[in-house]
Coordinates of C-alpha atoms in Angstrom, one line a residue:
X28 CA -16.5 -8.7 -27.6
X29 CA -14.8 -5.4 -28.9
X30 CA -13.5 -2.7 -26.7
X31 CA -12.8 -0.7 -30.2
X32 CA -15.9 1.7 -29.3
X33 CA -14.9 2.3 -26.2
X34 CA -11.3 2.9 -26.3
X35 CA -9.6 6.2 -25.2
X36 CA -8.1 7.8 -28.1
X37 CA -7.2 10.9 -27.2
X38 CA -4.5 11.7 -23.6
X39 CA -3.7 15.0 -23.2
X40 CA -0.8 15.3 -20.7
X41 CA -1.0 19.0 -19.0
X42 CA 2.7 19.8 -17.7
X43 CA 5.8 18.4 -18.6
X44 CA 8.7 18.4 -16.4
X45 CA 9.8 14.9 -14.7
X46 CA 6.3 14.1 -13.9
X47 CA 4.8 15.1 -17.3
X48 CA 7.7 13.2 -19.5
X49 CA 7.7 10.1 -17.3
X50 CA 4.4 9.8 -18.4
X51 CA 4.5 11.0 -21.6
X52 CA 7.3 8.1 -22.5
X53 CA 5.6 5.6 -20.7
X54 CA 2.5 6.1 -22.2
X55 CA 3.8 6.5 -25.7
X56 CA 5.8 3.4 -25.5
X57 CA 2.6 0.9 -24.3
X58 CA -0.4 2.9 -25.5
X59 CA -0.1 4.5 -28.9
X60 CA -1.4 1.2 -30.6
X61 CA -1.2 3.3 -34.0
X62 CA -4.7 5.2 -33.5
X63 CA -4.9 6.6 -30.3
X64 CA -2.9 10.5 -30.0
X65 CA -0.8 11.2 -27.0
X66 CA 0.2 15.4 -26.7
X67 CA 2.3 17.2 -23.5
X68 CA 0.6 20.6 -23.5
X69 CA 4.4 23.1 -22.1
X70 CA 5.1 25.9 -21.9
X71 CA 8.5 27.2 -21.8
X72 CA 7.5 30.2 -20.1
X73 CA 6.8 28.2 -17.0
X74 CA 9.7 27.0 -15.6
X75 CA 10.3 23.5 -14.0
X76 CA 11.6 22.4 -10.6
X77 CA 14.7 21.1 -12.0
X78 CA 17.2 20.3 -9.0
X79 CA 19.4 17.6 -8.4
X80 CA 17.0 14.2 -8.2
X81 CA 17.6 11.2 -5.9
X82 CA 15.9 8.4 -6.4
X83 CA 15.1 4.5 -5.0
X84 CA 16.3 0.8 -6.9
X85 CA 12.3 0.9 -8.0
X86 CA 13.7 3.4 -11.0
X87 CA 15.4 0.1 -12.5
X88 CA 11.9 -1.3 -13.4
X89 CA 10.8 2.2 -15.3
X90 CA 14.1 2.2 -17.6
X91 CA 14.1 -1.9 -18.3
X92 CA 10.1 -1.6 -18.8
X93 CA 11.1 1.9 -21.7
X94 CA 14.2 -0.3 -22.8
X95 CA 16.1 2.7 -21.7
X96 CA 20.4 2.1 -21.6
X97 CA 21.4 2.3 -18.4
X98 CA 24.5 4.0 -19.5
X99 CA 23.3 6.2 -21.9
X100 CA 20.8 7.3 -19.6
X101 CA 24.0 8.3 -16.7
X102 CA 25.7 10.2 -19.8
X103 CA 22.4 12.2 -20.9
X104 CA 21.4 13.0 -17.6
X105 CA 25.2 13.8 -16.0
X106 CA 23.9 10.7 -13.5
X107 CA 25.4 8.7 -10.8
X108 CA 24.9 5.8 -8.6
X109 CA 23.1 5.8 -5.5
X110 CA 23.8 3.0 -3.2
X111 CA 21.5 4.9 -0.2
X112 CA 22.0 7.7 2.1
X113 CA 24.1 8.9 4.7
X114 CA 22.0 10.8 8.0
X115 CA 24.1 12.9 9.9
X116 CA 22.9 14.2 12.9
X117 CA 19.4 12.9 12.9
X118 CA 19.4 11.0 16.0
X119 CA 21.8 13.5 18.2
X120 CA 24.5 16.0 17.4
X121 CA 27.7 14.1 16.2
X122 CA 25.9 11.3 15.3
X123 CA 25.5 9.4 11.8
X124 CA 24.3 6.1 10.1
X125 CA 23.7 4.9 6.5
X126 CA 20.3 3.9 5.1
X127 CA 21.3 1.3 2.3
X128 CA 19.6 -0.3 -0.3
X129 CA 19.0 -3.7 0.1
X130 CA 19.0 -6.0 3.1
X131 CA 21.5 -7.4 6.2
X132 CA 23.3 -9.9 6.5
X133 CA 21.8 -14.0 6.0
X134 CA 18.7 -15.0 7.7
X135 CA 19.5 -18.6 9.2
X136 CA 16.7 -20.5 9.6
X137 CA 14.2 -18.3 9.2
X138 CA 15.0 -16.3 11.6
X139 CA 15.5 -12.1 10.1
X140 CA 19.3 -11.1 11.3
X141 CA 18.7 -8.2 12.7
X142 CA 17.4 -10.5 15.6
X143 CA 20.8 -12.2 15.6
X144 CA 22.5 -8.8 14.9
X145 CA 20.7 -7.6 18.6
X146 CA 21.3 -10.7 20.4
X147 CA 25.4 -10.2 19.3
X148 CA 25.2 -6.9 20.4
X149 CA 24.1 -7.4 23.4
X150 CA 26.8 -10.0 24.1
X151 CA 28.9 -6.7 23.6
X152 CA 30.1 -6.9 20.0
X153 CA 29.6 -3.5 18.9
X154 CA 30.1 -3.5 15.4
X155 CA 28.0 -1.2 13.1
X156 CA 25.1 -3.2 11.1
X157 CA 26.3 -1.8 8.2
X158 CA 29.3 -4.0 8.6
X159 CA 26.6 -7.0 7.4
X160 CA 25.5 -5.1 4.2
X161 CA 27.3 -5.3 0.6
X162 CA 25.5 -1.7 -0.6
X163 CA 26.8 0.0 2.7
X164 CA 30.5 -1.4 2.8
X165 CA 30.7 0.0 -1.1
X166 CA 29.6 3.3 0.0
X167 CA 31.7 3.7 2.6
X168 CA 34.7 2.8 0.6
X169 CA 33.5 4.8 -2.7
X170 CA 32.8 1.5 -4.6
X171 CA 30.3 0.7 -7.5
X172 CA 30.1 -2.4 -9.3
X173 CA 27.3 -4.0 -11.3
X174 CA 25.8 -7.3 -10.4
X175 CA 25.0 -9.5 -13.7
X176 CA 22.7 -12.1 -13.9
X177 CA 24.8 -14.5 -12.8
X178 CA 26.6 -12.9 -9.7
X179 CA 26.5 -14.4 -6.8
X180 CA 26.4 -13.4 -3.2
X181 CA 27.6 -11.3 -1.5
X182 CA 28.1 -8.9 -5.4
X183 CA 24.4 -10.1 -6.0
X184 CA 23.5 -8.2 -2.5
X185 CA 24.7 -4.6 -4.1
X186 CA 21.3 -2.7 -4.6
X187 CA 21.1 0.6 -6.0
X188 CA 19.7 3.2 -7.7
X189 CA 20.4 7.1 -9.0
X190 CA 21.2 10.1 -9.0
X191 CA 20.5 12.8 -11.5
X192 CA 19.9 16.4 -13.3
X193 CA 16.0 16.5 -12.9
X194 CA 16.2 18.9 -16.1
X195 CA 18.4 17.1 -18.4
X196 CA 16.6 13.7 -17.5
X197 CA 13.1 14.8 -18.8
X198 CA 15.0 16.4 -21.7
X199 CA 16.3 12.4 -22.0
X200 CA 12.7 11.1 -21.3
X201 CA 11.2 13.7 -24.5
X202 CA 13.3 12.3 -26.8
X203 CA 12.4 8.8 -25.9
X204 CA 8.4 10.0 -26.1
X205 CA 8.4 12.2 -29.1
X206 CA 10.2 8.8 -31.0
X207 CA 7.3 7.2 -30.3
X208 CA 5.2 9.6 -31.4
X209 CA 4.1 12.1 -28.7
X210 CA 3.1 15.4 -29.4
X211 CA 4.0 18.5 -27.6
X212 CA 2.3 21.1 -27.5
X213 CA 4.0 24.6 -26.6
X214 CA 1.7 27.0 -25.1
X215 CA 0.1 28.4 -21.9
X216 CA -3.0 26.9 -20.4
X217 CA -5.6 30.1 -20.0
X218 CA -9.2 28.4 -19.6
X219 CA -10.7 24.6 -18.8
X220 CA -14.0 23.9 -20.6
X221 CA -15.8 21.3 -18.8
X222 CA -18.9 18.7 -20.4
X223 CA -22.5 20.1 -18.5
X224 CA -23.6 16.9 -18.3
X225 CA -21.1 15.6 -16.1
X226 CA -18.4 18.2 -15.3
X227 CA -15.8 16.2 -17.2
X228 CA -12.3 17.9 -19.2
X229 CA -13.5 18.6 -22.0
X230 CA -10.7 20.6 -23.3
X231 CA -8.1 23.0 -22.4
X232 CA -7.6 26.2 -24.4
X233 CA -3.8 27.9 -24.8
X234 CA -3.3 31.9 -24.6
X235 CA -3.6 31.7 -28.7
X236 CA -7.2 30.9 -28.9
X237 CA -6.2 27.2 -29.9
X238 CA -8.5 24.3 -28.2
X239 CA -7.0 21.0 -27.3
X240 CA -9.5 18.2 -26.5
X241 CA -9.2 14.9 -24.8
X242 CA -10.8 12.1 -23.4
X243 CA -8.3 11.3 -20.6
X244 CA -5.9 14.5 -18.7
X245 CA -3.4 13.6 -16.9
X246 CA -2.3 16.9 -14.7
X247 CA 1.6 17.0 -14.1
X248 CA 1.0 20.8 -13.5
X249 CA 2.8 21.5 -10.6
X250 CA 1.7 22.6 -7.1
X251 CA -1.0 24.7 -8.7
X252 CA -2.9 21.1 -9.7
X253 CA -4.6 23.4 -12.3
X254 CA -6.9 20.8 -13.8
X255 CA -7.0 18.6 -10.0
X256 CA -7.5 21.3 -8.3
X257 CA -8.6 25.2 -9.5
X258 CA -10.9 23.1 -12.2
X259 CA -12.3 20.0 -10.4
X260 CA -11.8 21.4 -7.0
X261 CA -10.5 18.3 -4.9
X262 CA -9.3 19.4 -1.8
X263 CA -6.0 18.9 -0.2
X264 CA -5.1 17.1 2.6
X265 CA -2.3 19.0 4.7
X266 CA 0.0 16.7 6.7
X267 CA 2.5 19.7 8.1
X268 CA 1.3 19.2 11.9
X269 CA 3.5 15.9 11.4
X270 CA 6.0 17.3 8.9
X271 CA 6.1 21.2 9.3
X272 CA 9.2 21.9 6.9
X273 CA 7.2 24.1 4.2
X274 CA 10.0 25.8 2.7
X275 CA 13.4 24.7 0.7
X276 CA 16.1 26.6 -1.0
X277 CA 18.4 25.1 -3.5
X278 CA 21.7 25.6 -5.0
X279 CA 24.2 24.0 -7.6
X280 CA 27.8 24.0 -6.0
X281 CA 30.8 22.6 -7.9
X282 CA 32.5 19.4 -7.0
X283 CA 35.4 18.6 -4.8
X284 CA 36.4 15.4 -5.8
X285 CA 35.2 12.5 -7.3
X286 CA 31.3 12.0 -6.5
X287 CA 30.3 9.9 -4.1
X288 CA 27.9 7.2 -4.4
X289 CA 25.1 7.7 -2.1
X290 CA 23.5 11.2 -0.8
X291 CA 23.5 12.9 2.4
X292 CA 21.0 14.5 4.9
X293 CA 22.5 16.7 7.2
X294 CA 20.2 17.5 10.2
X295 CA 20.5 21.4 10.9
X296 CA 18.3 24.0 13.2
X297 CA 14.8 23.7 11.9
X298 CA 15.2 21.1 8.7
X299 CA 17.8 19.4 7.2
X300 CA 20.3 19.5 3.8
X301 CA 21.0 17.5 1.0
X302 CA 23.9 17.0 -0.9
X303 CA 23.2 15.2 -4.3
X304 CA 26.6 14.1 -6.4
X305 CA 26.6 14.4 -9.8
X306 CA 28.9 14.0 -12.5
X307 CA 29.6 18.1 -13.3
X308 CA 28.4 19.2 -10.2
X309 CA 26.5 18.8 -6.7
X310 CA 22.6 19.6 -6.0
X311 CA 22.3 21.4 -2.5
X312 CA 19.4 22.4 -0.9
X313 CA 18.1 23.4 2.4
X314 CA 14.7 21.8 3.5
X315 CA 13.1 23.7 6.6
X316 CA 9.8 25.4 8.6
X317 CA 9.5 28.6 7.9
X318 CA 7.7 28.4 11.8
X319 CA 11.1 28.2 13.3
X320 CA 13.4 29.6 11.0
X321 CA 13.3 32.6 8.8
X322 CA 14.2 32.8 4.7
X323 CA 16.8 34.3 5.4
X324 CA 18.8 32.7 8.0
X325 CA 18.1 29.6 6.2
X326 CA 19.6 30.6 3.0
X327 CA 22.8 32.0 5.3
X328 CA 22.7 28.2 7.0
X329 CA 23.0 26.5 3.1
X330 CA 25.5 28.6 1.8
X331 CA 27.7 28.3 4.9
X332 CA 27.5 24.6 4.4
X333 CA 28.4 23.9 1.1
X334 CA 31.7 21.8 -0.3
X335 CA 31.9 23.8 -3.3
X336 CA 31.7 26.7 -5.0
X337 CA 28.3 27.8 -5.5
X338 CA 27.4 28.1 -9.7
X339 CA 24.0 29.8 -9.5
X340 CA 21.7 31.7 -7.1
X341 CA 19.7 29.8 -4.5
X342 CA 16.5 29.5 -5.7
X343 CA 13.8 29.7 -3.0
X344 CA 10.6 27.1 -3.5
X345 CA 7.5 26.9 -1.0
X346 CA 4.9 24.0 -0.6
X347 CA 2.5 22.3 2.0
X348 CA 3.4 18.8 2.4
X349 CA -0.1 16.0 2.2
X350 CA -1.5 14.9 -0.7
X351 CA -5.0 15.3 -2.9
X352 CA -8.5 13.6 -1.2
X353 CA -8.2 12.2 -4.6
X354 CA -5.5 11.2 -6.9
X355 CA -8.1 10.9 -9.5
X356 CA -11.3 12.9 -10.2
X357 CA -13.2 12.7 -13.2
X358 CA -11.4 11.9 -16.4
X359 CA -8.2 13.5 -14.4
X360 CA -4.9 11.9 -13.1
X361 CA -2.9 14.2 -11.2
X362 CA 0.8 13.0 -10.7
X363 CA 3.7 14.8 -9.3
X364 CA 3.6 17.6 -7.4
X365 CA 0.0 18.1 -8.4
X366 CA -0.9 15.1 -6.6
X367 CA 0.9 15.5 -3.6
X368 CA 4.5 16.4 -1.7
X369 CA 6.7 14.4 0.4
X370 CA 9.8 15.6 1.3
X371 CA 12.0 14.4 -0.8
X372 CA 14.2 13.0 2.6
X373 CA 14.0 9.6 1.4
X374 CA 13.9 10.2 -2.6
X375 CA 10.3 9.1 -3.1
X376 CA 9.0 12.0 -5.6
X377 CA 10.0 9.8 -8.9
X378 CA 8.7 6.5 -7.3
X379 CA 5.6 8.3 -6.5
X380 CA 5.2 9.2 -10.1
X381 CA 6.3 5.9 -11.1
X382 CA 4.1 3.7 -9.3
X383 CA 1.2 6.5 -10.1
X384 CA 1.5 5.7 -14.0
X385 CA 1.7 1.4 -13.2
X386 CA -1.3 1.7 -11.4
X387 CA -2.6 3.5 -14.0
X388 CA -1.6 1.0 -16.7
X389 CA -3.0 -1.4 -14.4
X390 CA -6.5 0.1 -14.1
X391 CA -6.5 1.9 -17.2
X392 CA -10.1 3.1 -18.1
X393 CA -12.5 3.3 -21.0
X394 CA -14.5 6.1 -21.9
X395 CA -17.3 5.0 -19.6
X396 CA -14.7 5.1 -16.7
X397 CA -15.8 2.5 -14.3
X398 CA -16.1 4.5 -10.4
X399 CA -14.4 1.2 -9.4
X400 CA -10.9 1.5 -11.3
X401 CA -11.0 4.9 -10.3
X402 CA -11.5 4.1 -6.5
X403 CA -9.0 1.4 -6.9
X404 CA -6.4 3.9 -7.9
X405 CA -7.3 6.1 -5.5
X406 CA -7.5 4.0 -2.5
X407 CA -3.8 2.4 -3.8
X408 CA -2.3 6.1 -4.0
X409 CA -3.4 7.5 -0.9
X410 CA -2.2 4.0 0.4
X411 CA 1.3 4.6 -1.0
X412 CA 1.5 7.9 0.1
X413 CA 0.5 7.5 3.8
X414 CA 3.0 4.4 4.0
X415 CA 5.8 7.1 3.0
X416 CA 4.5 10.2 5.0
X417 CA 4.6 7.6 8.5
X418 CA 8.2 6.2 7.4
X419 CA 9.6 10.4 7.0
X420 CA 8.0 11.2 10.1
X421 CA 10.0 8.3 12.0
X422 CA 13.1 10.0 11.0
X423 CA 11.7 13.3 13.3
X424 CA 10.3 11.4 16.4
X425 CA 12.9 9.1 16.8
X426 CA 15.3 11.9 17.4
X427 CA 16.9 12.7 21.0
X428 CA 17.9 16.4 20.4
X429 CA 16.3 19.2 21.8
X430 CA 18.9 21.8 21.5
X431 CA 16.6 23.9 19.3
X432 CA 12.2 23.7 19.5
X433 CA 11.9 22.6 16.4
X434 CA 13.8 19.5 17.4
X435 CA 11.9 19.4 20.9
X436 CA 8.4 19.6 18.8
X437 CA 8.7 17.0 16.5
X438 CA 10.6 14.5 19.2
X439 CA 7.2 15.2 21.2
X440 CA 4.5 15.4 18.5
X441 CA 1.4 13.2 18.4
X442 CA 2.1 10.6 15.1
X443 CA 0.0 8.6 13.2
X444 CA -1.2 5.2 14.9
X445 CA 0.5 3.1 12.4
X446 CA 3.8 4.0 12.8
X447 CA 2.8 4.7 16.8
X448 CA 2.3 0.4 16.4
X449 CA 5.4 0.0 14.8
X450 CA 7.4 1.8 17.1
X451 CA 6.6 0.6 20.0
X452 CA 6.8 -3.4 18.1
X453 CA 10.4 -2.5 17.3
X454 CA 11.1 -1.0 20.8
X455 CA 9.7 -4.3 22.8
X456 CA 11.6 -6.9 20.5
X457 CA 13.1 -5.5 17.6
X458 CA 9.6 -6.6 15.5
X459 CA 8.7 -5.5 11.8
X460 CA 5.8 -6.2 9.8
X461 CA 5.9 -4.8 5.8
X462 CA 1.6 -4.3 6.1
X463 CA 0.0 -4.8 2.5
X464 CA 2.3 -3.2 -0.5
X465 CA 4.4 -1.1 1.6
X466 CA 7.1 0.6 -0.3
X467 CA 10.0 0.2 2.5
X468 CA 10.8 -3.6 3.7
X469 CA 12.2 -4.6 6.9
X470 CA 15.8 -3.1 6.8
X471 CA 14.6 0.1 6.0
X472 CA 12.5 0.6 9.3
X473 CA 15.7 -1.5 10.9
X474 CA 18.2 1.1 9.4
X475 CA 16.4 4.2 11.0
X476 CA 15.4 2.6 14.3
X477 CA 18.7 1.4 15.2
X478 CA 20.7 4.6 13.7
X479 CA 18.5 6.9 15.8
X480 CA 19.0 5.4 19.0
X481 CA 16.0 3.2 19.2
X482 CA 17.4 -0.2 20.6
X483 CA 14.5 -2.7 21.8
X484 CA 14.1 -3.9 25.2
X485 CA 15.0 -7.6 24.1
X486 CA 15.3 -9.4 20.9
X487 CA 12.9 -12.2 19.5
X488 CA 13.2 -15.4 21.6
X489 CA 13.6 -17.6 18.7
X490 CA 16.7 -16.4 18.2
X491 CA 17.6 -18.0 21.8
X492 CA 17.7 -21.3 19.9
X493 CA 20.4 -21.1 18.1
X494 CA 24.0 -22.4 19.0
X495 CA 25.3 -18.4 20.3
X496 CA 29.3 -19.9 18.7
X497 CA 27.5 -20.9 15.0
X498 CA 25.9 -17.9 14.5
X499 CA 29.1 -14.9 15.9
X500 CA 31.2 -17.4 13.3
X501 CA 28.3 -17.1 10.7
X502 CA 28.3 -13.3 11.2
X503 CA 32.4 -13.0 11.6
X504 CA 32.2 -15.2 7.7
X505 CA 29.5 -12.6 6.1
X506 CA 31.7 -9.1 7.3
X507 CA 35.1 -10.7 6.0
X508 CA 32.7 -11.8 2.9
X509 CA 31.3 -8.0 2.2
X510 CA 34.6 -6.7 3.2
X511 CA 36.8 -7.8 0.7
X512 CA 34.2 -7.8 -2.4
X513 CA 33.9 -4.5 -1.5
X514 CA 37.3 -3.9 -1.0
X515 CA 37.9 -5.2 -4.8
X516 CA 35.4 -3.0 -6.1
X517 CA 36.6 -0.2 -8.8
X518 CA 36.0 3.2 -7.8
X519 CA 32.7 4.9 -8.2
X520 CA 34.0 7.4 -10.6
X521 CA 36.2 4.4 -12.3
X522 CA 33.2 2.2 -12.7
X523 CA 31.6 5.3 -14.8
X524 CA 34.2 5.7 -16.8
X525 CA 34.8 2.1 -17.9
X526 CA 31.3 1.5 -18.3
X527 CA 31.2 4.2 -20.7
X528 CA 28.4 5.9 -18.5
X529 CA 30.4 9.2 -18.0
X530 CA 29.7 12.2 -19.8
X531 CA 32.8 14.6 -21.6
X532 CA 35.1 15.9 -19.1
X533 CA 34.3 20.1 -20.1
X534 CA 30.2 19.6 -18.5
X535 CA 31.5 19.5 -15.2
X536 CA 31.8 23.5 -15.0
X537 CA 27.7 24.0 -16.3
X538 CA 25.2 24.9 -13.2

C-alpha cells in the first residue's frame, strides 16, 4: 500500500521567530524526503519577541534529535547553563528556595525521600532539601560540570538545561533549516484564501500580489494567531481569573560578574522579575497585572531593581494568558504564542513549542487529515498546557503574604480541582502523584510545596519502618557526597570557557 498519493508536499510555516524556526529545522531535518517543499513566510517588518529565553532539560532532546553541538549552540546563541531557579520572596517577604532540575536525594526501598527528608525534619534536623540535590549544591556554589555517559552518581544527578538570546538562537535554528533546504519567504501576510468546499488554507497572499499555497500551515504568528485565529476563528480560552499578570516589560542590563547558572524570580507588588544570565549581558523583565499596578509604576519597580546598567529601553509587551479551544483546526497548527501563553515563571514557552512539533511528528497527517490525529493532538496539547497553567498557579496560592491585594487575591482565589487534589494530598502526608504525561515529576511539586511553606500534617507511614539511625547516616553520606563533587566542580564561567562554548570576549557590551 502507497501513501505516495496522499502525502503532504507542500508546509507553509507562517511566522518565524523561536516558534517558526524550531519548526522550520525540525521539520526540514525529518520531512523534506527530497520532494516535499518546506517555506517560513517573515517578514522583517514585523518584529519578534526576542528577550532573554530560559528554558527546561527537555531542550536536550530537540538539539540531540537536530544533531545540533551543544557548544556551538552556547557560542551562537551567547548561552548559558541553567541548573533551575532561584524564588525569592514567593512564599513570604525575606524568604527564598531553589527549584532544581532533577531529583532528591536516594529512594531506599522504595520509599520517595522526601518522605524520609520530612520524617528527619521533624526529628529537628533542619537542613535545606537542597542540601540532598547535586543540581542545587552546584548552583549555589556557581558550579557547572557535564555528566558523560559513564558518570556516576552523585555527577550523573546534575540535570540541566539553558539559557539564551531568543533572537540570536532562531538566527542559529535558520541556518540549521535553510541547510536542509527550507525556504523563506520575506514578505507581509495581507489576505487568507480559504477552499469553499471545506474552509481549509488554501493560500496566503503577501503585500506584493504573490500567492503562496500549501497543504499543511503551521501558524507561529504571534499573539494575533492570524491563520488560528482572525482566519479559522477558534476561540480563546482565558485563564487570567487564576493568573491575572497581563502585562510585562523587559530590559537588557549589563553584567556584574560572572553569570550565574540558574535564573531568578523575584516576587514584587503585583507580579514578579526575572533575571536571565547570559554570556554579554542579562535579560530583565517585569511580569505583572495591570489590575493592581499601573505601566508606569511597574516600569519604575524594574529599573530600580536591576544589577546592571541598563543597554536598551524597556520594551512594554501585553497578552491574556489561556490557550486556543483548539491547537489544531483544519489544515492549521498553531504553536507558540499563537497557540497559547503561560508565563514564562517556570520556562515552559520552548517546551511547549517543542512538545507541540513531537506530537506533531507523531500524528502527522495526510491530505485526507484523519479528525482523529487531529483530536489526538489536540486533546494532548490542551492536556500539556493545563498540567502547566495548575503547576504556575501553585506558586500564587501557596503564598502567605498579604501585604499588598494582589498577594491577598491570589493566596485566596478559587483553583482548579486538580491542583485543589494535589494540595491538599501533599498537605495530609506529603503525597504526589505525576497523573498521565505530566511535564513536572515529583520533586518539582516537592520543591514549591516545601519552599512556600506548605509542610504536611505527617509523613507517609511506611517510612515508620525504617531503622530512624540507617537512614539520618544514609542522608548525612548523600550531603557529604553532593557536597564535595560540587565543591570540585570548575566554575560556571570556567566550564564555558574550557569547553570552548564561550563566545569572543568584545559581545559582552551588545544589548
Amino acid at each position: 500500500m502507497s501513501n505516495e498519493n496522499h502525502a503532504i508536499r507542500d508546509i507553509v510555516i507562517v511566522g518565524g521567530g523561536t516558534a517558526g524556526w524550531m519548526a522550520a529545522a525540525a521539520f526540514g531535518r525529518f520531512l523534506d524526503n527530497g520532494q516535499r517543499k518546506i517555506t517560513v513566510i517573515e517578514s522583517d517588518e514585523i518584529g519578534t519577541v526576542g528577550v532573554g529565553e530560559a528554558t527546561i532539560p527537555a531542550i536536550l532532546n530537540f538539539n540531540r534529535m537536530l544533531d545540533i553541538d551543544e557548544n556551538e549552540f552556547l557560542r551562537e546563541t551567547q548561552g548559558t547553563f541553567k541548573l533551575g531557579i532561584e524564588f525569592v520572596n514567593w512564599g513570604r517577604l525575606g524568604e527564598s528556595y531553589f527549584h532544581p532540575f532533577g531529583h532528591y536525594g536516594q529512594d531506599l526501598h522504595g520509599i520517595n525521600f522526601h518522605q524520609l527528608y520530612l520524617r528527619e525534619y521533624a526529628r529537628g534536623d533542619h537542613r535545606s532539601i537542597s542540601e540532598y540535590c547535586m543540581s542545587a549544591m552546584a548552583a549555589k556554589l556557581g558550579k557547572f560540570g557535564r555528566a558523560n555517559a559513564t558518570a556516576r552518581s552523585p555527577v550523573s544527578e546534575l540535570f540541566y538545561a539553558f539559557h539564551f538570546d531568543a533572537s540570536l538562537y532562531a538566527k542559529f535554528l535558520r541556518r540549521h533549516a535553510e541547510a536542509n533546504r527550507v525556504v523563506r519567504q520575506e514578505g507581509k501576510i495581507v489576505r487568507v484564501h480559504r477552499r469553499d468546499s471545506d474552509g481549509f488554507v488554501e493560500s496566503v497572499e503577501l503585500a506584493d500580489g504573490t500567492k503562496i499555497a500549501g497543504e499543511l500551515f503551521i501558524d507561529c504568528s504571534g499573539f494575533r494567531g492570524l491563520l488560528i485565529g482572525d482566519t479559522l476563528g477558534v476561540g480563546y480560552e482565558d485563564w487570567s481569573h487564576w493568573l491575572p499578570m497581563d502585562r510585562a516589560i523587559a530590559v537588557p542590563t549589563a553584567n556584574i560578574g560572572p553569570p550565574d547558572p540558574f535564573t531568578r524570580s523575584t516576587a514584587r507588588t503585583a507580579g514578579w522579575q526575572w533575571r536571565i544570565p547570559l554570556q554579554h549581558r542579562s535579560g530583565n523583565g517585569h511580569v505583572y497585572s495591570s489590575q493592581y499596578l499601573d505601566d508606569d509604576a511597574a516600569e519604575a519597580v524594574l529599573m530600580a531593581n536591576l544589577e546592571g546598567e541598563a543597554l536598551a529601553d524597556p520594551r512594554r509587551l501585553r497578552f491574556t494568558t489561556g490557550r486556543r479551544e483548539l491547537s489544531w483546526s483544519h489544515n492549521v497548527v498553531a504553536l507558540g504564542l499563537s497557540g497559547g501563553f503561560l508565563e514564562p515563571l517556570e520556562s515552559t514557552s520552548i517546551h511547549l513549542i517543542q512538545n507541540g512539533i513531537a506530537r506533531l511528528f507523531a500524528l502527522f497527517p495526510d491530505k485526507n487529515f484523519n479528525p482523529l490525529e487531529r483530536d489526538e493532538y489536540n486533546r494532548g496539547m490542551r492536556d500539556l498546557y493545563e498540567d502547566i497553567r495548575d503547576f504556575i498557579i501553585l506558586h500564587y496560592k501557596a503564598t502567605q503574604r498579604d501585604d499588598t491585594p494582589f498577594w491577598c487575591y491570589v493566596r485566596d482565589m478559587d483553583i482548579p480541582e486538580p491542583l485543589a487534589r494535589k494540595m491538599e494530598l501533599f498537605k495530609t502526608r506529603g503525597r504526589v502523584f505525576r497523573e498521565n504525561a505530566e511535564l513536572f515529576s515529583m520533586p518539582s511539586w516537592v520543591a514549591v510545596m516545601l519552599g512556600q511553606n506548605i509542610w504536611p500534617e505527617h509523613w507517609d507511614t511506611l517510612t515508620d519502618a525504617l531503622d530512624e539511625k540507617r537512614v539520618s547516616e544514609a542522608m548525612a553520606q548523600m550531603r557529604r557526597g553532593y557536597t564535595a563533587t560540587a565543591d570540585a566542580l570548575p566554575t560556571h564561567e570556567e566550564f564555558l570557557r574550557k569547553a570552548g562554548a564561550w563566545a569572543a570576549s568584545d559581545v559582552r557590551i551588545v544589548p
